[in-house]
Short mmCIF file of C-alpha atoms in Angstrom, two decimals:
data_model
loop_
_atom_site.label_atom_id
_atom_site.label_comp_id
_atom_site.label_asym_id
_atom_site.label_seq_id
_atom_site.Cartn_x
_atom_site.Cartn_y
_atom_site.Cartn_z
CA UNK A 1 124.31 38.05 -0.95
CA UNK A 2 121.79 40.69 0.13
CA UNK A 3 118.59 39.94 1.98
CA UNK A 4 116.37 40.62 -1.03
CA UNK A 5 118.45 38.40 -3.30
CA UNK A 6 117.76 35.51 -0.90
CA UNK A 7 114.07 36.15 -0.31
CA UNK A 8 112.68 34.30 -3.38
CA UNK A 9 114.38 31.06 -2.32
CA UNK A 10 113.33 31.56 1.29
CA UNK A 11 109.76 32.41 0.34
CA UNK A 12 109.43 29.32 -1.80
CA UNK A 13 110.03 27.10 1.23
CA UNK A 14 108.20 29.33 3.70
CA UNK A 15 105.16 27.89 5.46
CA UNK A 16 103.28 30.95 4.18
CA UNK A 17 103.73 29.73 0.65
CA UNK A 18 105.75 30.83 -2.34
CA UNK A 19 105.99 30.86 -6.10
CA UNK A 20 107.25 27.49 -7.38
CA UNK A 21 108.44 29.17 -10.56
CA UNK A 22 111.55 30.26 -8.66
CA UNK A 23 113.38 33.54 -8.09
CA UNK A 24 112.22 36.66 -9.84
CA UNK A 25 114.86 39.14 -11.07
CA UNK A 26 112.97 41.98 -9.42
CA UNK A 27 114.32 40.72 -6.10
CA UNK A 28 117.90 41.45 -7.11
CA UNK A 29 119.53 44.33 -5.25
CA UNK A 30 119.76 46.49 -8.37
CA UNK A 31 115.99 46.29 -8.70
CA UNK A 32 115.59 47.77 -5.23
CA UNK A 33 117.63 50.83 -6.07
CA UNK A 34 119.56 50.28 -2.84
CA UNK A 35 123.15 51.27 -3.41
CA UNK A 36 125.58 49.98 -0.82
CA UNK A 37 127.61 52.81 0.63
CA UNK A 38 130.47 51.15 2.40
CA UNK A 39 133.44 53.16 3.61
CA UNK A 40 135.79 54.42 0.94
CA UNK A 41 139.46 53.66 0.82
CA UNK A 42 141.69 55.62 3.11
CA UNK A 43 143.46 58.55 1.47
CA UNK A 44 146.73 57.65 -0.14
CA UNK A 45 148.44 60.90 0.74
CA UNK A 46 148.33 63.37 3.57
CA UNK A 47 146.37 66.59 3.27
CA UNK A 48 149.15 69.03 2.64
CA UNK A 49 147.35 71.99 4.17
CA UNK A 50 143.91 72.74 5.49
CA UNK A 51 141.86 75.57 4.01
CA UNK A 52 142.64 79.06 5.21
CA UNK A 53 141.45 79.65 8.76
CA UNK A 54 138.06 81.17 9.22
CA UNK A 55 138.77 84.68 10.44
CA UNK A 56 135.21 86.02 10.39
CA UNK A 57 132.28 84.65 12.42
CA UNK A 58 130.05 82.20 10.59
CA UNK A 59 126.87 84.10 9.77
CA UNK A 60 123.54 82.63 8.69
CA UNK A 61 123.16 85.09 5.82
CA UNK A 62 126.55 84.21 4.35
CA UNK A 63 127.04 80.59 5.34
CA UNK A 64 124.02 78.70 6.60
CA UNK A 65 121.73 80.22 4.01
CA UNK A 66 124.19 80.16 1.12
CA UNK A 67 123.19 76.94 -0.64
CA UNK A 68 120.18 75.11 0.71
CA UNK A 69 120.88 72.11 -1.56
CA UNK A 70 124.42 71.49 -0.29
CA UNK A 71 125.12 69.30 2.75
CA UNK A 72 125.28 71.45 5.86
CA UNK A 73 128.08 69.28 7.32
CA UNK A 74 130.84 67.68 5.29
CA UNK A 75 133.65 65.64 6.84
CA UNK A 76 136.56 64.72 4.56
CA UNK A 77 139.28 62.22 5.45
CA UNK A 78 139.04 63.02 9.14
CA UNK A 79 141.66 61.30 11.31
CA UNK A 80 142.72 61.76 14.91
CA UNK A 81 145.53 60.63 17.22
CA UNK A 82 145.71 61.81 20.84
CA UNK A 83 148.58 62.71 23.16
CA UNK A 84 152.29 62.98 22.38
CA UNK A 85 151.85 60.57 19.49
CA UNK A 86 149.97 63.26 17.57
CA UNK A 87 153.07 65.46 17.38
CA UNK A 88 155.13 62.54 16.07
CA UNK A 89 152.50 61.69 13.45
CA UNK A 90 152.32 65.31 12.30
CA UNK A 91 156.11 65.50 12.00
CA UNK A 92 156.07 62.46 9.75
CA UNK A 93 153.24 63.98 7.68
CA UNK A 94 155.26 67.18 7.22
CA UNK A 95 158.04 64.98 5.82
CA UNK A 96 155.59 63.69 3.19
CA UNK A 97 154.08 60.59 4.74
CA UNK A 98 150.34 60.02 4.61
CA UNK A 99 148.41 59.76 7.85
CA UNK A 100 148.08 56.00 7.32
CA UNK A 101 151.83 55.62 6.79
CA UNK A 102 152.69 57.81 9.79
CA UNK A 103 150.35 55.89 12.10
CA UNK A 104 151.66 52.55 10.88
CA UNK A 105 155.28 53.62 11.33
CA UNK A 106 154.50 54.75 14.88
CA UNK A 107 152.69 51.50 15.65
CA UNK A 108 149.47 53.29 16.62
CA UNK A 109 145.74 52.62 16.39
CA UNK A 110 143.92 55.81 15.41
CA UNK A 111 140.68 56.69 17.26
CA UNK A 112 139.49 58.19 13.97
CA UNK A 113 140.84 56.94 10.66
CA UNK A 114 139.89 58.52 7.32
CA UNK A 115 136.24 59.28 8.11
CA UNK A 116 134.06 60.78 5.38
CA UNK A 117 130.57 62.00 6.23
CA UNK A 118 127.89 64.28 4.81
CA UNK A 119 124.87 65.51 6.75
CA UNK A 120 121.96 66.96 4.79
CA UNK A 121 119.91 69.90 6.01
CA UNK A 122 116.92 68.95 8.13
CA UNK A 123 117.82 65.29 8.63
CA UNK A 124 118.54 63.30 11.76
CA UNK A 125 121.85 61.65 10.91
CA UNK A 126 122.67 58.92 13.43
CA UNK A 127 126.25 57.88 14.16
CA UNK A 128 126.38 54.52 15.88
CA UNK A 129 128.81 51.82 16.86
CA UNK A 130 130.16 49.97 19.85
CA UNK A 131 132.13 51.65 22.63
CA UNK A 132 135.49 52.85 21.31
CA UNK A 133 134.33 53.08 17.70
CA UNK A 134 135.05 56.82 17.52
CA UNK A 135 131.50 58.21 17.63
CA UNK A 136 132.03 60.86 20.31
CA UNK A 137 135.44 61.87 18.96
CA UNK A 138 133.87 62.43 15.55
CA UNK A 139 131.11 64.75 16.78
CA UNK A 140 133.59 66.70 18.93
CA UNK A 141 135.65 67.29 15.81
CA UNK A 142 132.51 68.48 14.02
CA UNK A 143 131.86 71.22 16.60
CA UNK A 144 135.52 72.06 17.06
CA UNK A 145 135.96 70.80 20.63
CA UNK A 146 138.71 68.51 19.29
CA UNK A 147 141.11 69.47 16.50
CA UNK A 148 141.70 66.68 13.94
CA UNK A 149 145.17 65.38 13.18
CA UNK A 150 144.32 65.14 9.48
CA UNK A 151 141.38 65.93 7.22
CA UNK A 152 138.83 68.69 7.60
CA UNK A 153 135.31 69.51 8.77
CA UNK A 154 133.14 71.92 6.77
CA UNK A 155 129.99 73.39 8.34
CA UNK A 156 127.83 75.47 6.01
CA UNK A 157 130.84 76.01 3.77
CA UNK A 158 133.18 77.20 6.56
CA UNK A 159 136.16 75.13 7.69
CA UNK A 160 135.71 74.34 11.38
CA UNK A 161 138.96 72.40 11.68
CA UNK A 162 141.03 75.52 10.97
CA UNK A 163 138.73 78.18 12.47
CA UNK A 164 139.93 80.86 14.87
CA UNK A 165 138.75 80.71 18.50
CA UNK A 166 136.47 83.70 17.88
CA UNK A 167 134.86 81.99 14.88
CA UNK A 168 134.34 78.79 16.88
CA UNK A 169 132.64 80.74 19.69
CA UNK A 170 130.34 82.37 17.16
CA UNK A 171 129.56 79.00 15.62
CA UNK A 172 128.67 77.39 18.95
CA UNK A 173 126.72 80.37 20.28
CA UNK A 174 124.54 80.90 17.23
CA UNK A 175 124.59 78.00 14.79
CA UNK A 176 125.44 74.77 16.61
CA UNK A 177 124.43 73.40 20.03
CA UNK A 178 125.22 70.20 21.89
CA UNK A 179 123.20 67.92 24.18
CA UNK A 180 125.32 65.72 26.46
CA UNK A 181 124.70 62.27 27.93
CA UNK A 182 125.59 63.56 31.42
CA UNK A 183 123.20 66.56 31.10
CA UNK A 184 126.05 69.05 31.92
CA UNK A 185 123.67 71.32 33.84
CA UNK A 186 124.68 73.81 36.52
CA UNK A 187 123.17 72.46 39.77
CA UNK A 188 123.30 75.76 41.69
CA UNK A 189 121.15 77.55 39.09
CA UNK A 190 117.43 77.39 38.43
CA UNK A 191 115.94 75.63 35.42
CA UNK A 192 115.40 78.96 33.64
CA UNK A 193 118.95 80.13 34.38
CA UNK A 194 120.33 76.91 32.92
CA UNK A 195 118.23 77.23 29.77
CA UNK A 196 119.23 80.85 29.17
CA UNK A 197 122.92 80.28 29.98
CA UNK A 198 124.02 80.16 26.33
CA UNK A 199 122.02 83.30 25.57
CA UNK A 200 123.75 85.08 28.46
CA UNK A 201 127.19 84.05 27.16
CA UNK A 202 126.50 85.55 23.76
CA UNK A 203 125.25 88.80 25.30
CA UNK A 204 121.48 88.72 24.81
CA UNK A 205 119.46 91.12 26.97
CA UNK A 206 117.83 89.77 30.13
CA UNK A 207 114.25 90.32 28.96
CA UNK A 208 114.96 88.60 25.65
CA UNK A 209 116.67 85.69 27.43
CA UNK A 210 113.74 85.13 29.80
CA UNK A 211 111.22 85.22 26.97
CA UNK A 212 113.18 82.72 24.90
CA UNK A 213 113.77 80.41 27.89
CA UNK A 214 110.02 80.38 28.58
CA UNK A 215 109.34 79.50 24.94
CA UNK A 216 111.66 76.50 24.80
CA UNK A 217 110.64 75.23 28.24
CA UNK A 218 107.08 75.20 26.95
CA UNK A 219 108.26 73.27 23.86
CA UNK A 220 109.70 70.48 26.01
CA UNK A 221 106.78 70.36 28.46
CA UNK A 222 108.43 72.12 31.42
CA UNK A 223 106.69 75.48 31.29
CA UNK A 224 105.86 75.40 35.02
CA UNK A 225 109.30 74.30 36.23
CA UNK A 226 111.40 77.37 35.47
CA UNK A 227 112.04 78.41 39.08
CA UNK A 228 113.00 74.95 40.33
CA UNK A 229 116.61 73.96 40.97
CA UNK A 230 117.83 71.29 38.57
CA UNK A 231 118.99 69.01 41.37
CA UNK A 232 115.32 68.61 42.38
CA UNK A 233 114.41 67.01 39.04
CA UNK A 234 114.47 63.48 37.61
CA UNK A 235 116.93 62.32 34.95
CA UNK A 236 114.35 62.56 32.18
CA UNK A 237 113.43 66.11 33.18
CA UNK A 238 117.11 67.08 33.34
CA UNK A 239 117.61 65.88 29.78
CA UNK A 240 114.58 67.89 28.67
CA UNK A 241 116.29 70.92 30.21
CA UNK A 242 119.47 70.05 28.32
CA UNK A 243 117.47 69.90 25.10
CA UNK A 244 115.73 73.19 25.90
CA UNK A 245 119.11 74.85 26.55
CA UNK A 246 120.39 73.61 23.19
CA UNK A 247 117.27 74.90 21.40
CA UNK A 248 117.32 78.28 23.14
CA UNK A 249 119.98 79.72 20.84
CA UNK A 250 117.92 78.62 17.79
CA UNK A 251 120.86 76.74 16.22
CA UNK A 252 120.94 75.35 12.70
CA UNK A 253 122.57 72.14 13.96
CA UNK A 254 122.00 70.05 17.10
CA UNK A 255 124.69 67.56 18.13
CA UNK A 256 123.34 64.98 20.57
CA UNK A 257 125.94 62.64 22.11
CA UNK A 258 124.09 59.59 23.50
CA UNK A 259 121.57 61.90 25.19
CA UNK A 260 119.13 59.19 26.27
CA UNK A 261 121.42 56.23 27.00
CA UNK A 262 121.56 56.81 30.78
CA UNK A 263 117.77 56.87 31.11
CA UNK A 264 115.26 54.13 31.87
CA UNK A 265 113.67 52.48 28.79
CA UNK A 266 110.24 54.09 29.19
CA UNK A 267 111.71 57.56 29.73
CA UNK A 268 114.10 57.01 26.82
CA UNK A 269 111.24 56.17 24.48
CA UNK A 270 109.25 59.15 25.70
CA UNK A 271 112.16 61.48 24.94
CA UNK A 272 112.63 59.89 21.52
CA UNK A 273 108.98 60.68 20.82
CA UNK A 274 109.54 64.23 22.07
CA UNK A 275 112.56 64.67 19.82
CA UNK A 276 110.66 63.43 16.77
CA UNK A 277 107.77 65.76 17.57
CA UNK A 278 110.09 68.74 17.91
CA UNK A 279 111.93 67.81 14.73
CA UNK A 280 108.68 67.70 12.79
CA UNK A 281 107.93 71.21 14.03
CA UNK A 282 111.39 72.82 13.93
CA UNK A 283 113.19 70.93 11.11
CA UNK A 284 116.65 71.22 12.64
CA UNK A 285 119.69 69.33 11.38
CA UNK A 286 120.55 66.76 14.06
CA UNK A 287 123.68 64.64 14.43
CA UNK A 288 122.71 61.96 16.94
CA UNK A 289 125.19 59.54 18.56
CA UNK A 290 124.01 56.21 19.97
CA UNK A 291 125.13 52.62 20.50
CA UNK A 292 121.51 51.39 20.41
CA UNK A 293 120.53 50.17 16.93
CA UNK A 294 116.84 50.16 17.86
CA UNK A 295 117.10 53.85 18.73
CA UNK A 296 118.96 54.53 15.48
CA UNK A 297 116.25 52.80 13.46
CA UNK A 298 113.51 54.69 15.25
CA UNK A 299 114.77 58.23 14.83
CA UNK A 300 117.40 58.26 12.08
CA UNK A 301 116.90 59.60 8.56
CA UNK A 302 120.25 57.97 7.74
CA UNK A 303 122.64 55.92 9.86
CA UNK A 304 126.44 55.72 9.82
CA UNK A 305 127.83 52.55 11.43
CA UNK A 306 131.42 52.86 12.70
CA UNK A 307 133.98 50.30 13.81
CA UNK A 308 137.43 50.94 15.32
CA UNK A 309 137.49 54.57 14.19
CA UNK A 310 136.44 53.90 10.62
CA UNK A 311 133.10 54.22 8.80
CA UNK A 312 131.68 50.88 7.72
CA UNK A 313 128.38 51.70 6.00
CA UNK A 314 125.94 54.58 5.66
CA UNK A 315 122.32 54.20 4.65
CA UNK A 316 118.69 54.40 5.61
CA UNK A 317 117.35 51.85 8.06
CA UNK A 318 115.87 49.81 5.19
CA UNK A 319 119.15 49.90 3.25
CA UNK A 320 121.20 48.68 6.19
CA UNK A 321 118.63 46.01 6.98
CA UNK A 322 118.16 44.73 3.41
CA UNK A 323 121.71 45.08 2.13
CA UNK A 324 124.36 45.04 4.90
CA UNK A 325 127.85 45.45 3.44
CA UNK A 326 129.47 42.90 5.77
CA UNK A 327 128.88 40.62 8.74
CA UNK A 328 129.53 43.45 11.23
CA UNK A 329 126.56 45.43 9.90
CA UNK A 330 124.48 42.26 9.55
CA UNK A 331 125.07 41.52 13.25
CA UNK A 332 123.66 44.94 14.17
CA UNK A 333 120.53 44.36 12.09
CA UNK A 334 119.98 40.68 12.92
CA UNK A 335 117.46 41.30 15.70
CA UNK A 336 115.97 44.56 14.42
CA UNK A 337 112.19 44.85 14.26
CA UNK A 338 111.72 44.81 10.49
CA UNK A 339 107.99 45.53 10.86
CA UNK A 340 108.99 49.12 11.62
CA UNK A 341 111.90 49.30 9.15
CA UNK A 342 110.68 48.01 5.78
CA UNK A 343 108.26 50.41 4.07
CA UNK A 344 105.43 50.11 1.58
CA UNK A 345 107.69 51.70 -1.05
CA UNK A 346 110.21 48.91 -0.55
CA UNK A 347 107.46 46.30 -0.94
CA UNK A 348 106.43 47.87 -4.25
CA UNK A 349 109.95 47.37 -5.56
CA UNK A 350 110.40 43.78 -4.41
CA UNK A 351 106.98 42.19 -4.92
CA UNK A 352 106.73 41.24 -8.59
CA UNK A 353 102.94 40.94 -8.40
CA UNK A 354 102.54 44.66 -7.65
CA UNK A 355 100.36 46.22 -10.35
CA UNK A 356 99.76 49.71 -11.72
CA UNK A 357 96.19 51.05 -12.11
CA UNK A 358 94.05 51.03 -14.17
CA UNK A 359 95.11 47.44 -14.93
CA UNK A 360 94.70 46.54 -11.25
CA UNK A 361 91.10 45.49 -10.74
CA UNK A 362 89.44 47.17 -7.78
CA UNK A 363 92.29 49.64 -7.15
CA UNK A 364 89.89 52.45 -6.30
CA UNK A 365 88.28 50.44 -3.51
CA UNK A 366 91.58 49.30 -1.94
CA UNK A 367 92.76 50.94 1.31
CA UNK A 368 95.63 53.37 0.69
CA UNK A 369 98.92 54.05 2.46
CA UNK A 370 101.88 56.30 1.71
CA UNK A 371 105.21 54.99 0.43
CA UNK A 372 106.87 55.58 3.79
CA UNK A 373 104.28 53.56 5.72
CA UNK A 374 105.91 50.72 7.67
CA UNK A 375 105.01 47.06 7.32
CA UNK A 376 103.09 47.29 10.58
CA UNK A 377 101.06 50.21 9.22
CA UNK A 378 100.46 48.39 5.92
CA UNK A 379 99.02 45.37 7.73
CA UNK A 380 96.76 47.55 9.89
CA UNK A 381 95.45 49.38 6.82
CA UNK A 382 94.94 46.12 4.88
CA UNK A 383 92.95 44.41 7.65
CA UNK A 384 89.96 42.70 6.04
CA UNK A 385 90.98 43.70 2.50
CA UNK A 386 92.53 41.50 -0.19
CA UNK A 387 94.71 44.30 -1.56
CA UNK A 388 96.18 47.68 -0.66
CA UNK A 389 97.17 50.69 -2.78
CA UNK A 390 100.45 52.53 -2.17
CA UNK A 391 100.43 56.24 -2.98
CA UNK A 392 103.56 57.49 -4.79
CA UNK A 393 104.72 61.06 -5.32
CA UNK A 394 104.29 62.05 -8.96
CA UNK A 395 103.12 58.60 -10.04
CA UNK A 396 99.95 56.47 -9.94
CA UNK A 397 99.52 54.24 -6.89
CA UNK A 398 100.67 50.62 -6.99
CA UNK A 399 98.44 47.82 -5.76
CA UNK A 400 99.72 44.98 -3.57
CA UNK A 401 97.85 41.78 -2.83
CA UNK A 402 97.58 41.19 0.91
CA UNK A 403 98.57 37.53 0.43
CA UNK A 404 101.77 38.61 -1.35
CA UNK A 405 102.62 41.01 1.49
CA UNK A 406 102.14 38.22 4.03
CA UNK A 407 104.31 35.85 1.99
CA UNK A 408 107.17 38.32 1.95
CA UNK A 409 106.83 39.00 5.67
CA UNK A 410 107.20 35.27 6.18
CA UNK A 411 110.33 35.31 4.04
CA UNK A 412 111.77 38.18 6.03
CA UNK A 413 111.13 36.36 9.27
CA UNK A 414 112.75 33.18 7.97
CA UNK A 415 115.81 35.17 6.83
CA UNK A 416 116.18 36.75 10.27
CA UNK A 417 115.94 33.34 11.93
CA UNK A 418 118.83 32.11 9.78
CA UNK A 419 121.07 35.11 10.66
#
């Protein structure tokens, strides 16, 4: 049973009050429009052959700009086994066994097992899970650092998993960059030399490299640090340099593998803020790996939760919080700060007393918030008012009574206490 299916019963017994008439059908999951996206079944047969290898470099005018509505990254049935076992699994697959059958017959546990994933243009798609869940292996398959045993990775319509070395170099130098947890900076070089390193590898002229390095260092707040050696800097500053280096090539896609996990909490939050600011300005596509659910909630447009190499559920923060597909996902969300997860738009769907103007008396005088305003923002805006209006794209605003909002917050809190 989803969170919102249980809320009417919880609210009725909440100390903040409730409706004695009982549950309202609006609270059912279908009324929320939240569709559970749990992992699909593993493929029943092996992929007989991957698409033809990419022989030409991936170019923005032919690939990245081809179809702005299509997902920029698509992962289909991606599976991986390491070491000598991979050769044995592939031999079995050539004899007609599926990946699942080959792995089972070899008695193996696959680090990646039938992973499907789509990443939309301009979103921050978070991949999260516990250690050993396959997060880092997945992103290294996306940028071609690791070749999959089965399945394929498509980036802007080109098949990365069967690309030539020359095509992969072109992809990484111009269209995809990576930020590492360990910074991966060159300690004997200056800050500027580190930032322009990728530009040098792809053959950009010195003057152009220096100009671009200065631009991105200014973006990340290190404009005056270009001549310093990186070993003179703090961990937070080193990660800013890593981010600047990734941005220097102006990539379409940023892959960030637990970039802030080794940093102190205050520095981590500061860099999260910096990333969100830059994303608002640059609108990159970001694949972000973390094991911190709070971080995922804070920065992710959508979140994929993984377990033992397999996808468990994908959704927005509100979807994962309100409708976890199993106890594993529920455990991740149990202690999440719902005041910064649930939005005003969600409240409009689940509070049956929400009204549409002009029937709502006093709607014009009510404070207004956008649909994506968080519960915390709703309460701040509603301070001293008995109702609040929620602006909706292409539709009249809906009006919520402050008492009804408080009642549902009480129900949410009670539900979390039971988890």
